Structure formats: C-alpha cells, structure tokens
Amino acid sequence: MPREIRLNAFDMNCVGHQSPGLWRHPRDLSSTYKDLEYWTELAQILERGKFDGLFIADVLGVYDVYHGTAEHAIRHATQIPLNDPLLVVPAMAQVTKDLGFGVTCSLTYEHPYPFARRMSTLDHLTKGRAGWNIVSSYLDSAARNFGMKNQVRHDDRYAVADEYMEVCYKLWEASWEDDAVIRDAQIGVFTDPRKVHQIEHYGEYFQVPGYHLSEPSPQRTPVLYQAGASRRGKDFAARHAECVFVAAPSKVILKNYVSDIRRRAAGFGRDPSKLLFFNLLTVIVAPTEEEAKRKHQEYRQYVSYDGALALGSGWTGIDFGQYRPDQRLEYIENDAVQSATESLTISDPSKIWTVEEVANWIGIGGLGPLLVGSTEQIADALEEWVEETDVDGFNLAYAVTHESFRDFADLVVPELQKRGRFKQQYLPGTLREKLFNGGPKLPDEHPGGIIRKQGLTQLEPAQSSA
Amino acid sequence: MPREIRLNAFDMNCVGHQSPGLWRHPRDLSSTYKDLEYWTELAQILERGKFDGLFIADVLGVYDVYHGTAEHAIRHATQIPLNDPLLVVPAMAQVTKDLGFGVTCSLTYEHPYPFARRMSTLDHLTKGRAGWNIVSSYLDSAARNFGMKNQVRHDDRYAVADEYMEVCYKLWEASWEDDAVIRDAQIGVFTDPRKVHQIEHYGEYFQVPGYHLSEPSPQRTPVLYQAGASRRGKDFAARHAECVFVAAPSKVILKNYVSDIRRRAAGFGRDPSKLLFFNLLTVIVAPTEEEAKRKHQEYRQYVSYDGALALGSGWTGIDFGQYRPDQRLEYIENDAVQSATESLTISDPSKIWTVEEVANWIGIGGLGPLLVGSTEQIADALEEWVEETDVDGFNLAYAVTHESFRDFADLVVPELQKRGRFKQQYLPGTLREKLFNGGPKLPDEHPGGIIRKQGLTQLEPAQSSA
C-alpha cells in the first residue's frame, strides 16, 4: 500500500500571510481575517478536503530588517496588522468535527502556568483537536517589547524551553489522574482529592508548586509541533515534537533533515517512524498545465517586491534593501540565502537568480517549493517528494485564500485519493488518534509520557488515603 | 421616564461557579462547561433576554484557606477544575449579535504586550463587543505558581496596574491612527506607515518600545470593568472603570459605595453619571411566591456546606473550618464577615446567623443579596434597589444554570419592560455604544482618551511625511 500523504493548511491571523501583495487580488479574502466568517469558511473548506489540520503561524514582532525599518512591512501588510492566533480556533471548532488545529505560541514570552490552562481549555473545547507549535521567537523586535535588550541567547533559550516543557508536562500529565473526576451526585463528590496532585516544580527558571487548574482534557498534552533548524533546535524537535515542520527548499535538503531528526529521535528512545514531517509547499493547480501557468502569471502581478523582501530580510537577517533588483544572487554571500535559493534550481539548475526573481518567488507562499501544474502533475510531484525524501506530507501555504485551499481540496485531494495516497475519511477520536492511529495521549517513551508515569508515583495527593 | 435597569449575567468557566454543590441538581448544566454548546446555548438565552452582557470571572489559584487545604474545594468542584475564560467568547460571538462579553484577566501575571493584542483580537472578532474586567488576583496560591513567595504587596500592585493600563492605552489608542489602514489596491498600500507609531514606553515596570500589532478594533480599548474595594482599589476603579462590579450585601453599603466612587471619578475629571454600577445579585423567581420558595427549598438541598465555606474562607481570609456549624456569627470578629453578614439582616434584622446558615446563603450565588419571590416581587425589589442606592443594574449569579438565567429572561425581563425599566431592544453598534449611547471609543476625559490625544502629537510615525 503506498504511503499516505498528510496535509496541513498554513495560515496566520493577518493579511496575505506569506504572499505579500496578493491581498490586492480580486478573489483574495485575506484582508477579512478579522471576521469570524473568514475562519469558519476556511475550516469548512479544509474539512471537506480532509486536511489533517490547520496550522496557524504567529510572531510577536515586526519585520524591520529590510532597509532597517518596519515601514515597508507596514505599507504592504507584511504580517502586520497581526492578531492573536488562539482566539479564532473555538469558532472553527464549532463548525467542524475532525479538523485539527496547530496553534503557534511562543514559550519565550508567556508563563507556563496560565499557558498550560489555556491549551487544556482549547483541547476541551475542540474535544481533543488541539495542537501546539512550540516556538521561541526569532525577531529581535519581539524581544524588545518584553523589556529585553535583544533576544535571549540562543542556547539559554533552549534551556528555558526544556524546563518550560517540563512544567507543562507536569501540569498536563501528572497533576490529575485519569479517574480523578468522578462526578458522583449520590455521594456528593465531583473530584477525588486523593487523585489530584500539586506538581511541586522548583526549577532554575520556573517555580510552580501548585495544581493544574483544568481537569484532564481528551489529549492532556496537545499534539506537539515544532520546527527546529539549529543543532539545539533539532535536538529539541527530536525530543518533543510529534509533528515537525520543515521549510526545505529542495529534496536533498529535506531528505537529509528528515533522516537527521529521525536518527536523533531514536537516540532519545523514541520510535522515529512515529514522527510526522510536513514540508512547506505552495501549489498552484488547475485542470490543465496551461491554466495553472496562466493562474501563476495572474498571481505574480500582485506580488509586492518590498513586502516579499521585508519577509526575506526578516527570515535571513540580511537586509536585501542594500541590493539592486537586478543584482544576481551569486554575489550575495550568506548561508541562509544560498540554502533558500537552492530550491530555485528545481526548475532550472543553470539559472542565476536576481533579487527581483527571488522576491517574486518568496512573494508567493514564502521559502518553500512552489509547484505549478495540472492536477496530475501536482499529484505526481507530491508522490515523488514523499518517496524520495521520507517526508510525510505538506504544510500548504496559500497564494490566494481561500482559493488555493479550495483548488487543492477540489482537484488534488480526489486525485491522491484515487491513487490510494490520501485518506477517504478521517479516523475517529482526537487529533493524536487521527494522526498516529494510536491512543489519545502521548506515548510512554515521550518525555511527557515519562513524566506522567513518574509523576503518579512521586507526587503527594491533595488528600492522603485514610 | 424611570431609570433603565442594566443587566449582566455572571458565570465562570467551571462547575457551579458560586453555587458549590448545585452541580448535583438534576437540571443544572454547569458540569458541561467544557463543551462549546454550554456557552452558545447560554449566550442565546441571554441575548433573547436582552442582557447587556455576560461577565466571566476567573482566578488563577485554588481555595485553600478552609481547613488549610484545597481538598474541600477539589472534592466539591469549588472553582476547580477551572478553564480559561477568553476562549469561550468567540464561539458565543458567532451565535449572537448584540450580547457583550466582559472577560476577567489578571494584569498581575501577563505581560501587557501580548495581552493587548489578545484583547484587540477579541474586539475584532466580536465586532466591538469585548469588555475586560481588570483584576489583580487575590489568592496567594495564584502568586506562588508564578514563582512569587506571596502576592505582590497591595500598593505596589496598584502601581504596576497603573503602568500596565498606560501601556495598554498607548497600544490601543495611540499606536495606529484611525485612518492608518487604507487598503488601497490601486496604489498598493494597505497601511499608511506615516500613521502608525511605536509607543516608546520606557517605564518603571515595563519597557515596550514597539508598534501595536493589531490594527484598530471597533472599540480600540475594550469596555473596562473593575471592582475595587480598598482605597487604592476604589481610586483605580474611579480612574479607569466604565462599569463597576460591586458585591454589596445591603442597600446602605451599596449606596455609600456608589456615591463614593462617583465622587472619586468626578475628582479625576470624569462625568460620574457615566459610570455604570452592577451589584452582585441572585434571584430565584417563579410566577408565584409559593413556587419561588419551593424552588429555593429544592435548590438548598444541593448546597455543599464545605464547598460554600471553602469559597467564603478564600474570599475573607478567615478559615471557617475552625468553627462548628452551629456557632453564631456574633462571636466571630472580623470586618469582612461583619460586612458580609449585614446582608443577612435584609430578611430578618434581629436574627443571629450560624455558620451553617451562612454556608447555605453563600452556597446559592455567593456573597450578594439573594432575592426569592414572584415575578412582581422581584421586579419591585429591583426597582427599590435602583431607586434607593443609585446602582445601575445587577450582576446576576446563578443558582442552577441555565435555569436561573432562563427564568429571569422569561419572567422578570418582560415585567421590567412593561414597567419601562428595561430596554425593548438593543441599541446599535459596539458594546460601549449600547451601554452609554455615545461613541465606540473611550471618552476624551478618560485616561485612555487623554493618551489617545497626547499620543498622536507626540509619537514618531513609522515613516515621516516627505
């Protein structure tokens, strides 16, 4: 049986997400991101297309590397204005039954105690469809708004992150036993206090002695998503992530990354085949190749040069504003640019790209590969990517929303289903059960599962047995 | 024309809120608080009854004063388990059009930068129906989970709170000008960067130099709710609050409190008649007095003695566990108890109450007055309270949910409408417009309005005019 292809949609609570300028396209809805209807309609399209989940990105700063100012990002709505990602989920949960929700929350700027409760609440309200994309933010402009001069030093950031996860696992996995809530009206006991524990966490960065405030949610720990690129980041992903987001521009890079993380995960005692990898991807599809190419040309007219380079400068740390549009990239020396532009060689390995061409490429869906083609061509390409790289699926950015998602759901999904590459229906249960065809909770060998087992033997209950 | 009576419903994302034990009542739905349907059904009942808003309480700790342990609170579901209050609002906003939402968020434990964005997002998604109940938490058990030994010292807490508000006002009122977002596809400008400003806040407790991330929401600053009891707390309410929550047990106390805060508000240059006061109140109503009394007796069977005293002990700081149930309150010397029990004299001034009787009273709706009677009797009583105390309306706690709210909407509201005391329909516009029949934004003389005016002249734009 061919391997099933997994699918996330990628959006953000803002205008144009990774397609700066395309808000001007007459069919683009992204500037209505402030309305609940934008999100409920999107969720319904995705569930109709049997997407595994919707992944909502977030940053807590602005793109101000390009020309050393946020002016261009602001003018072209490059991820500013930007609203909170969590609050749109409950409304989407209400109009769907199976779609998962992976929400980006930075652990650098929020205390784990209220955060853990917020995620438990989301998992309750969605009946176990909550996911958390763990990030430590990457924009200096974000750190400054929290009273820090610059970002926390990279390695310290991961030390804080590891302890943050430990606190969350204790709250989610070890504070309330499975059968603590008995809700017995006859004997007048809602919760058995012998089965609720203070977590007694006294660490280097966090002191959290108390009880988790939420009763156990369907998944306890939400499904954990992560994207780690540095050595520490990769180890963090290999230890904690159940789903890994990648933005690899080429198959070679992707294949190496996937096998590296799977190897590291095995080193941490986890089953490496149980990690799901999603590569960033933008697809422009139509019934025929010609129509798809026409659609691509049509979209390209709306790309904002400055908006795209504001994004690219923020991501790479290079101020592209110092280069002319016709400057060729071979003369820009920077690892991030070299790596990013490797994907450009997919279509033409001999071509040297100019800054303007890069802007046109980033400007439709960001740094991931861009595939343009007929339904069959796209399905072929997706199968190749999966076969050749060991990736599990894709994190689909949009060019024009909701059109990009609707096109994919209407054209590519049925084709993949025909080829036995895509589910005919959702599995029952929580997001974790749907994704891994196992139980609703973290597996025993996961760091959160280990804390669950240890916690129950080590922690004192609220009331001792008589 | 008689004065209009205002109405909030009072709930919390937990079981039984202020009626510990009544989750055992066969018609009570509160133990389904984890389901979106609990909230959407509640919101629809309230909007049908033309309630001004739903006020969602919150604490970030447990009630562990009673017998020096959280055991009783846990067993009787006394505000634990407890979920996040914000996440239920978007789902309710989706099924209503006019109902306002006042959400409790403690400023002690969350940084103002992401918080301000979260509230802006809520105001966008609700199309201007967001309210914020500003609290600095009152449970030591909450402070400890944030790595503090005890709560921040009371006066310092208000110094932090004042600066927190200043940061929020700058983000909400002064960072983006009204006409910053122009969304002009022809010239390719979404936002005019000359009209977006970094707030440049460098204070004693917070350093927030950057831009607000959200574009202006319908109300900019959500409607501000507050309940202040201490001297500093009263001044804080008088400066900032547009709606004031009171839990006065008697008309005398309420009248003094209302006139005190109105006087203080005038001292801060605000129009004292523009503050709306809501007193905590529990109503058990039926077509006849006899039926109402029977219903009260029926509810009382389900009150949890330990659950009620766990609440009472947490609120007053007195461990009621040290007293016998038949102990008479005249022998317990404490201001809070004396003040709380004044309300008991409403029904019988000569009676000395026992601890058990107090538990029975607290156990149905908490410390506010409890009114039991026929539709006409309740309407009479509400009119008297408003006439005699200058209060604007009530914050209605439930005994059994959603029954208490449905009874009130079906019986009392039509009676008050008949008497010209209650709106026939909602005013158009945002929550602020509905409540105050003015504009959507804070008035100019409010501290947030003052910052709006100052901010626009003082702050540098992202891009200067050519």
CSV table of N, CA, C and O in Angstrom, one decimal, chain A residues 124 176-184 189-196 213-217 220, chain B residues 15 23 31 33-34 74-75 77 80-81:
chain,number,residue,atom,x,y,z
A,124,HIS,N,-10.1,20.9,25.5
A,124,HIS,CA,-11.5,20.5,25.9
A,124,HIS,C,-12.5,21.0,24.9
A,124,HIS,O,-13.4,20.3,24.5
A,176,TRP,N,-3.4,15.6,37.5
A,176,TRP,CA,-4.7,15.0,37.7
A,176,TRP,C,-4.7,13.5,37.2
A,176,TRP,O,-4.3,13.3,36.0
A,177,GLU,N,-5.0,12.6,38.0
A,177,GLU,CA,-5.1,11.2,37.5
A,177,GLU,C,-6.3,11.0,36.6
A,177,GLU,O,-7.3,11.8,36.6
A,178,ASP,N,-6.3,10.0,35.7
A,178,ASP,CA,-7.4,9.8,34.8
A,178,ASP,C,-8.7,9.7,35.4
A,178,ASP,O,-9.7,10.2,34.9
A,179,ASP,N,-8.8,9.0,36.6
A,179,ASP,CA,-10.1,8.8,37.2
A,179,ASP,C,-10.3,9.7,38.4
A,179,ASP,O,-11.1,9.4,39.3
A,180,ALA,N,-9.7,10.9,38.4
A,180,ALA,CA,-9.9,11.9,39.5
A,180,ALA,C,-11.3,12.4,39.5
A,180,ALA,O,-11.9,12.5,40.5
A,181,VAL,N,-11.8,12.8,38.3
A,181,VAL,CA,-13.1,13.4,38.2
A,181,VAL,C,-14.1,12.3,38.2
A,181,VAL,O,-14.2,11.5,37.2
A,182,ILE,N,-14.9,12.1,39.3
A,182,ILE,CA,-15.9,11.0,39.3
A,182,ILE,C,-17.3,11.5,39.1
A,182,ILE,O,-18.2,10.8,38.8
A,183,ARG,N,-17.6,12.8,39.5
A,183,ARG,CA,-18.9,13.5,39.3
A,183,ARG,C,-20.0,12.6,39.8
A,183,ARG,O,-20.9,12.3,39.1
A,184,ASP,N,-19.9,12.2,41.1
A,184,ASP,CA,-20.9,11.3,41.7
A,184,ASP,C,-21.9,12.1,42.6
A,184,ASP,O,-21.5,12.5,43.7
A,189,VAL,N,-19.4,13.9,45.5
A,189,VAL,CA,-18.0,14.1,45.2
A,189,VAL,C,-17.9,14.4,43.7
A,189,VAL,O,-18.2,13.5,42.9
A,190,PHE,N,-17.4,15.6,43.4
A,190,PHE,CA,-17.1,15.8,41.9
A,190,PHE,C,-15.7,15.3,41.6
A,190,PHE,O,-15.6,14.5,40.6
A,191,THR,N,-14.7,15.6,42.4
A,191,THR,CA,-13.3,15.1,42.1
A,191,THR,C,-12.8,14.5,43.4
A,191,THR,O,-13.0,15.0,44.5
A,192,ASP,N,-12.1,13.4,43.2
A,192,ASP,CA,-11.5,12.7,44.3
A,192,ASP,C,-10.2,13.4,44.6
A,192,ASP,O,-9.2,13.3,43.8
A,193,PRO,N,-10.1,14.1,45.8
A,193,PRO,CA,-8.8,14.8,46.0
A,193,PRO,C,-7.6,14.0,46.2
A,193,PRO,O,-6.5,14.5,46.2
A,194,ARG,N,-7.8,12.7,46.4
A,194,ARG,CA,-6.6,11.8,46.5
A,194,ARG,C,-5.9,11.6,45.2
A,194,ARG,O,-4.8,11.1,45.1
A,195,LYS,N,-6.6,12.0,44.1
A,195,LYS,CA,-6.1,11.8,42.8
A,195,LYS,C,-5.7,13.1,42.1
A,195,LYS,O,-5.6,13.1,40.8
A,196,VAL,N,-5.6,14.1,42.8
A,196,VAL,CA,-5.2,15.4,42.3
A,196,VAL,C,-3.9,15.8,43.0
A,196,VAL,O,-3.9,15.8,44.2
A,213,LEU,N,-5.1,23.7,36.9
A,213,LEU,CA,-6.4,24.1,37.2
A,213,LEU,C,-7.5,23.4,36.4
A,213,LEU,O,-8.6,23.3,36.8
A,214,SER,N,-7.1,22.9,35.2
A,214,SER,CA,-8.0,22.2,34.4
A,214,SER,C,-8.0,20.7,34.7
A,214,SER,O,-7.0,20.1,34.9
A,215,GLU,N,-9.2,20.1,34.5
A,215,GLU,CA,-9.3,18.7,34.6
A,215,GLU,C,-8.7,18.1,33.3
A,215,GLU,O,-8.5,18.8,32.3
A,216,PRO,N,-8.3,16.8,33.3
A,216,PRO,CA,-7.7,16.3,32.1
A,216,PRO,C,-8.5,16.4,30.8
A,216,PRO,O,-9.7,16.1,30.8
A,217,SER,N,-7.9,17.0,29.8
A,217,SER,CA,-8.6,17.1,28.5
A,217,SER,C,-8.4,15.9,27.7
A,217,SER,O,-7.5,15.0,28.1
A,220,ARG,N,-4.8,15.5,27.0
A,220,ARG,CA,-3.9,16.0,28.0
A,220,ARG,C,-2.9,17.0,27.3
A,220,ARG,O,-3.2,18.1,27.2
B,15,VAL,N,-17.4,24.6,37.2
B,15,VAL,CA,-18.6,23.9,37.6
B,15,VAL,C,-19.2,24.7,38.8
B,15,VAL,O,-18.5,25.0,39.8
B,23,TRP,N,-24.2,21.6,41.3
B,23,TRP,CA,-24.0,20.7,40.1
B,23,TRP,C,-24.7,19.4,40.2
B,23,TRP,O,-25.0,18.7,39.2
B,31,SER,N,-21.8,21.3,34.9
B,31,SER,CA,-20.6,20.4,34.7
B,31,SER,C,-20.4,20.1,33.2
B,31,SER,O,-19.4,19.4,32.9
B,33,TYR,N,-19.5,22.6,31.3
B,33,TYR,CA,-18.8,23.8,31.0
B,33,TYR,C,-17.7,23.6,29.9
B,33,TYR,O,-17.2,24.5,29.3
B,34,LYS,N,-17.2,22.4,29.8
B,34,LYS,CA,-16.1,22.1,28.9
B,34,LYS,C,-16.6,22.0,27.4
B,34,LYS,O,-15.8,21.9,26.5
B,74,ILE,N,-11.5,21.0,45.9
B,74,ILE,CA,-11.4,20.0,44.9
B,74,ILE,C,-12.5,19.0,44.9
B,74,ILE,O,-13.1,18.7,43.9
B,75,ARG,N,-12.9,18.5,46.1
B,75,ARG,CA,-13.9,17.5,46.2
B,75,ARG,C,-15.2,18.0,45.7
B,75,ARG,O,-16.0,17.3,45.0
B,77,ALA,N,-15.8,20.7,43.7
B,77,ALA,CA,-15.7,21.4,42.5
B,77,ALA,C,-15.9,22.9,42.7
B,77,ALA,O,-16.6,23.6,42.0
B,80,ILE,N,-12.7,24.8,40.9
B,80,ILE,CA,-11.6,23.9,40.4
B,80,ILE,C,-12.3,22.6,40.1
B,80,ILE,O,-13.0,22.1,41.0
B,81,PRO,N,-12.2,22.0,38.9
B,81,PRO,CA,-11.5,22.5,37.7
B,81,PRO,C,-12.0,23.8,37.2
B,81,PRO,O,-13.2,24.1,37.3
